[in-house]
Amino acid sequence: PNVESKRKSVTAVSIRDGQRTFGSEALNNCVRFPKTCYAYFLDLLAKPLNHPIVKDFQSKFPYLSSWKTPPRE
């Protein structure tokens, strides 16, 4: 169920001081603490770091880090 009682929830995650927040609560943290927030990332899933969409995201959010993970078995 959608705990925010909205038709669509915001896709955002914020990790600050070991505390995770999601959705609109995470967006509140995005405004105050942008380095703790990850939003607009669904298009990045399963894309290589050299993909144009990833490059565009990195240019818009340079304070967020991206890294390559090893292949899963």
mmCIF file of N, CA and C in Angstrom:
data_model
loop_
_atom_site.group_PDB
_atom_site.id
_atom_site.type_symbol
_atom_site.label_atom_id
_atom_site.label_comp_id
_atom_site.label_asym_id
_atom_site.label_seq_id
_atom_site.Cartn_x
_atom_site.Cartn_y
_atom_site.Cartn_z
ATOM 1 N N PRO A 1 0.826 -1.194 0.000
ATOM 2 C CA PRO A 1 0.000 0.000 0.000
ATOM 3 C C PRO A 1 0.870 1.258 0.000
ATOM 4 N N ASN A 2 0.321 2.305 -0.524
ATOM 5 C CA ASN A 2 1.016 3.577 -0.569
ATOM 6 C C ASN A 2 0.766 4.309 0.743
ATOM 7 N N VAL A 3 1.797 4.387 1.585
ATOM 8 C CA VAL A 3 1.627 4.986 2.910
ATOM 9 C C VAL A 3 1.419 6.490 2.846
ATOM 10 N N GLU A 4 1.734 7.102 1.722
ATOM 11 C CA GLU A 4 1.555 8.547 1.608
ATOM 12 C C GLU A 4 0.161 8.907 1.111
ATOM 13 N N SER A 5 -0.672 7.925 0.875
ATOM 14 C CA SER A 5 -2.056 8.118 0.442
ATOM 15 C C SER A 5 -2.172 8.992 -0.797
ATOM 16 N N LYS A 6 -1.252 8.840 -1.687
ATOM 17 C CA LYS A 6 -1.297 9.572 -2.945
ATOM 18 C C LYS A 6 -1.287 8.560 -4.075
ATOM 19 N N ARG A 7 -1.737 8.990 -5.204
ATOM 20 C CA ARG A 7 -1.765 8.087 -6.339
ATOM 21 C C ARG A 7 -0.353 7.678 -6.741
ATOM 22 N N LYS A 8 0.552 8.653 -6.744
ATOM 23 C CA LYS A 8 1.949 8.366 -7.050
ATOM 24 C C LYS A 8 2.820 8.954 -5.957
ATOM 25 N N SER A 9 3.796 8.205 -5.535
ATOM 26 C CA SER A 9 4.744 8.696 -4.542
ATOM 27 C C SER A 9 6.002 9.173 -5.240
ATOM 28 N N VAL A 10 6.660 10.112 -4.625
ATOM 29 C CA VAL A 10 7.923 10.620 -5.135
ATOM 30 C C VAL A 10 8.987 9.545 -4.967
ATOM 31 N N THR A 11 9.815 9.364 -5.977
ATOM 32 C CA THR A 11 10.903 8.403 -5.887
ATOM 33 C C THR A 11 12.153 9.141 -5.443
ATOM 34 N N ALA A 12 12.413 9.097 -4.157
ATOM 35 C CA ALA A 12 13.592 9.744 -3.592
ATOM 36 C C ALA A 12 13.992 9.003 -2.329
ATOM 37 N N VAL A 13 15.294 8.997 -2.072
ATOM 38 C CA VAL A 13 15.840 8.388 -0.864
ATOM 39 C C VAL A 13 16.842 9.371 -0.290
ATOM 40 N N SER A 14 16.792 9.560 1.005
ATOM 41 C CA SER A 14 17.765 10.407 1.679
ATOM 42 C C SER A 14 18.392 9.600 2.808
ATOM 43 N N ILE A 15 19.707 9.669 2.897
ATOM 44 C CA ILE A 15 20.420 8.982 3.977
ATOM 45 C C ILE A 15 21.238 10.041 4.698
ATOM 46 N N ARG A 16 20.838 10.345 5.912
ATOM 47 C CA ARG A 16 21.505 11.393 6.682
ATOM 48 C C ARG A 16 21.658 10.929 8.114
ATOM 49 N N ASP A 17 22.883 10.997 8.609
ATOM 50 C CA ASP A 17 23.202 10.564 9.975
ATOM 51 C C ASP A 17 22.711 9.140 10.245
ATOM 52 N N GLY A 18 22.837 8.276 9.242
ATOM 53 C CA GLY A 18 22.433 6.885 9.390
ATOM 54 C C GLY A 18 20.934 6.653 9.317
ATOM 55 N N GLN A 19 20.166 7.696 9.099
ATOM 56 C CA GLN A 19 18.709 7.595 9.034
ATOM 57 C C GLN A 19 18.259 7.653 7.579
ATOM 58 N N ARG A 20 17.460 6.677 7.147
ATOM 59 C CA ARG A 20 16.929 6.664 5.781
ATOM 60 C C ARG A 20 15.513 7.212 5.772
ATOM 61 N N THR A 21 15.252 8.074 4.804
ATOM 62 C CA THR A 21 13.888 8.552 4.592
ATOM 63 C C THR A 21 13.550 8.359 3.121
ATOM 64 N N PHE A 22 12.262 8.263 2.832
ATOM 65 C CA PHE A 22 11.795 7.968 1.486
ATOM 66 C C PHE A 22 10.690 8.937 1.090
ATOM 67 N N GLY A 23 10.463 9.038 -0.210
ATOM 68 C CA GLY A 23 9.336 9.806 -0.731
ATOM 69 C C GLY A 23 9.429 11.286 -0.445
ATOM 70 N N SER A 24 8.294 11.892 -0.120
ATOM 71 C CA SER A 24 8.253 13.342 0.072
ATOM 72 C C SER A 24 9.084 13.784 1.272
ATOM 73 N N GLU A 25 9.190 12.941 2.275
ATOM 74 C CA GLU A 25 10.042 13.271 3.422
ATOM 75 C C GLU A 25 11.503 13.369 2.989
ATOM 76 N N ALA A 26 11.915 12.498 2.093
ATOM 77 C CA ALA A 26 13.278 12.561 1.560
ATOM 78 C C ALA A 26 13.476 13.827 0.737
ATOM 79 N N LEU A 27 12.455 14.234 -0.013
ATOM 80 C CA LEU A 27 12.572 15.468 -0.801
ATOM 81 C C LEU A 27 12.770 16.688 0.087
ATOM 82 N N ASN A 28 12.182 16.679 1.274
ATOM 83 C CA ASN A 28 12.430 17.771 2.217
ATOM 84 C C ASN A 28 13.915 17.846 2.552
ATOM 85 N N ASN A 29 14.542 16.695 2.733
ATOM 86 C CA ASN A 29 15.980 16.672 2.999
ATOM 87 C C ASN A 29 16.776 17.108 1.775
ATOM 88 N N CYS A 30 16.252 16.839 0.584
ATOM 89 C CA CYS A 30 16.947 17.241 -0.650
ATOM 90 C C CYS A 30 17.152 18.746 -0.700
ATOM 91 N N VAL A 31 16.174 19.473 -0.235
ATOM 92 C CA VAL A 31 16.267 20.932 -0.262
ATOM 93 C C VAL A 31 17.312 21.415 0.740
ATOM 94 N N ARG A 32 17.295 20.852 1.931
ATOM 95 C CA ARG A 32 18.196 21.320 2.987
ATOM 96 C C ARG A 32 19.570 20.688 2.923
ATOM 97 N N PHE A 33 19.643 19.418 2.517
ATOM 98 C CA PHE A 33 20.912 18.682 2.504
ATOM 99 C C PHE A 33 21.045 17.923 1.187
ATOM 100 N N PRO A 34 21.333 18.592 0.083
ATOM 101 C CA PRO A 34 21.325 17.933 -1.232
ATOM 102 C C PRO A 34 22.311 16.776 -1.365
ATOM 103 N N LYS A 35 23.396 16.794 -0.623
ATOM 104 C CA LYS A 35 24.381 15.708 -0.737
ATOM 105 C C LYS A 35 23.897 14.415 -0.100
ATOM 106 N N THR A 36 22.803 14.474 0.643
ATOM 107 C CA THR A 36 22.282 13.272 1.297
ATOM 108 C C THR A 36 21.135 12.638 0.523
ATOM 109 N N CYS A 37 20.746 13.244 -0.581
ATOM 110 C CA CYS A 37 19.517 12.840 -1.255
ATOM 111 C C CYS A 37 19.776 12.273 -2.641
ATOM 112 N N TYR A 38 19.055 11.222 -2.961
ATOM 113 C CA TYR A 38 19.099 10.607 -4.287
ATOM 114 C C TYR A 38 17.681 10.615 -4.843
ATOM 115 N N ALA A 39 17.504 11.337 -5.934
ATOM 116 C CA ALA A 39 16.197 11.409 -6.588
ATOM 117 C C ALA A 39 16.416 11.358 -8.095
ATOM 118 N N TYR A 40 15.362 11.119 -8.822
ATOM 119 C CA TYR A 40 15.425 11.069 -10.289
ATOM 120 C C TYR A 40 16.400 9.996 -10.779
ATOM 121 N N PHE A 41 16.452 8.880 -10.109
ATOM 122 C CA PHE A 41 17.457 7.868 -10.439
ATOM 123 C C PHE A 41 16.908 6.623 -11.128
ATOM 124 N N LEU A 42 15.616 6.528 -11.342
ATOM 125 C CA LEU A 42 15.068 5.312 -11.953
ATOM 126 C C LEU A 42 15.627 5.061 -13.346
ATOM 127 N N ASP A 43 15.866 6.118 -14.110
ATOM 128 C CA ASP A 43 16.425 5.944 -15.456
ATOM 129 C C ASP A 43 17.866 5.447 -15.432
ATOM 130 N N LEU A 44 18.521 5.533 -14.287
ATOM 131 C CA LEU A 44 19.922 5.118 -14.195
ATOM 132 C C LEU A 44 20.093 3.617 -13.984
ATOM 133 N N LEU A 45 19.056 2.966 -13.528
ATOM 134 C CA LEU A 45 19.173 1.551 -13.184
ATOM 135 C C LEU A 45 19.619 0.721 -14.378
ATOM 136 N N ALA A 46 20.629 -0.096 -14.158
ATOM 137 C CA ALA A 46 21.172 -1.040 -15.145
ATOM 138 C C ALA A 46 21.863 -0.358 -16.319
ATOM 139 N N LYS A 47 22.194 0.911 -16.169
ATOM 140 C CA LYS A 47 22.915 1.612 -17.235
ATOM 141 C C LYS A 47 24.409 1.653 -16.887
ATOM 142 N N PRO A 48 25.285 1.516 -17.880
ATOM 143 C CA PRO A 48 26.723 1.649 -17.613
ATOM 144 C C PRO A 48 27.076 3.113 -17.325
ATOM 145 N N LEU A 49 28.198 3.327 -16.652
ATOM 146 C CA LEU A 49 28.595 4.682 -16.285
ATOM 147 C C LEU A 49 28.841 5.584 -17.489
ATOM 148 N N ASN A 50 29.131 5.009 -18.637
ATOM 149 C CA ASN A 50 29.392 5.839 -19.812
ATOM 150 C C ASN A 50 28.136 6.090 -20.661
ATOM 151 N N HIS A 51 26.975 5.685 -20.185
ATOM 152 C CA HIS A 51 25.712 5.898 -20.904
ATOM 153 C C HIS A 51 25.362 7.396 -20.881
ATOM 154 N N PRO A 52 24.814 7.936 -21.972
ATOM 155 C CA PRO A 52 24.474 9.365 -22.019
ATOM 156 C C PRO A 52 23.523 9.824 -20.911
ATOM 157 N N ILE A 53 22.581 8.985 -20.525
ATOM 158 C CA ILE A 53 21.650 9.358 -19.451
ATOM 159 C C ILE A 53 22.396 9.490 -18.126
ATOM 160 N N VAL A 54 23.341 8.595 -17.882
ATOM 161 C CA VAL A 54 24.140 8.657 -16.657
ATOM 162 C C VAL A 54 25.016 9.904 -16.672
ATOM 163 N N LYS A 55 25.625 10.194 -17.801
ATOM 164 C CA LYS A 55 26.465 11.394 -17.932
ATOM 165 C C LYS A 55 25.640 12.658 -17.673
ATOM 166 N N ASP A 56 24.422 12.695 -18.196
ATOM 167 C CA ASP A 56 23.545 13.842 -17.978
ATOM 168 C C ASP A 56 23.208 13.989 -16.496
ATOM 169 N N PHE A 57 22.887 12.876 -15.837
ATOM 170 C CA PHE A 57 22.588 12.894 -14.406
ATOM 171 C C PHE A 57 23.788 13.413 -13.623
ATOM 172 N N GLN A 58 24.986 12.939 -13.962
ATOM 173 C CA GLN A 58 26.196 13.369 -13.263
ATOM 174 C C GLN A 58 26.452 14.864 -13.450
ATOM 175 N N SER A 59 26.115 15.392 -14.610
ATOM 176 C CA SER A 59 26.319 16.829 -14.826
ATOM 177 C C SER A 59 25.308 17.665 -14.039
ATOM 178 N N LYS A 60 24.104 17.131 -13.834
ATOM 179 C CA LYS A 60 23.082 17.858 -13.082
ATOM 180 C C LYS A 60 23.275 17.752 -11.574
ATOM 181 N N PHE A 61 23.857 16.639 -11.131
ATOM 182 C CA PHE A 61 24.050 16.397 -9.702
ATOM 183 C C PHE A 61 25.507 16.017 -9.439
ATOM 184 N N PRO A 62 26.449 16.947 -9.636
ATOM 185 C CA PRO A 62 27.871 16.604 -9.515
ATOM 186 C C PRO A 62 28.303 16.226 -8.100
ATOM 187 N N TYR A 63 27.534 16.610 -7.096
ATOM 188 C CA TYR A 63 27.892 16.307 -5.713
ATOM 189 C C TYR A 63 27.535 14.877 -5.326
ATOM 190 N N LEU A 64 26.800 14.151 -6.163
ATOM 191 C CA LEU A 64 26.496 12.745 -5.900
ATOM 192 C C LEU A 64 27.539 11.884 -6.593
ATOM 193 N N SER A 65 27.970 10.845 -5.920
ATOM 194 C CA SER A 65 28.998 9.986 -6.512
ATOM 195 C C SER A 65 28.363 8.782 -7.197
ATOM 196 N N SER A 66 29.022 8.300 -8.232
ATOM 197 C CA SER A 66 28.605 7.082 -8.925
ATOM 198 C C SER A 66 29.800 6.153 -8.955
ATOM 199 N N TRP A 67 29.528 4.888 -8.927
ATOM 200 C CA TRP A 67 30.613 3.926 -8.935
ATOM 201 C C TRP A 67 30.167 2.662 -9.640
ATOM 202 N N LYS A 68 31.134 1.943 -10.107
ATOM 203 C CA LYS A 68 30.865 0.689 -10.805
ATOM 204 C C LYS A 68 30.851 -0.443 -9.783
ATOM 205 N N THR A 69 29.877 -1.316 -9.897
ATOM 206 C CA THR A 69 29.811 -2.474 -9.010
ATOM 207 C C THR A 69 30.203 -3.721 -9.789
ATOM 208 N N PRO A 70 30.743 -4.714 -9.101
ATOM 209 C CA PRO A 70 31.119 -5.938 -9.807
ATOM 210 C C PRO A 70 29.882 -6.678 -10.319
ATOM 211 N N PRO A 71 30.025 -7.430 -11.402
ATOM 212 C CA PRO A 71 28.879 -8.193 -11.924
ATOM 213 C C PRO A 71 28.380 -9.208 -10.900
ATOM 214 N N ARG A 72 27.087 -9.407 -10.892
ATOM 215 C CA ARG A 72 26.492 -10.392 -9.975
ATOM 216 C C ARG A 72 26.402 -11.736 -10.664
ATOM 217 N N GLU A 73 26.465 -12.771 -9.878
ATOM 218 C CA GLU A 73 26.363 -14.129 -10.429
ATOM 219 C C GLU A 73 24.954 -14.643 -10.330
#
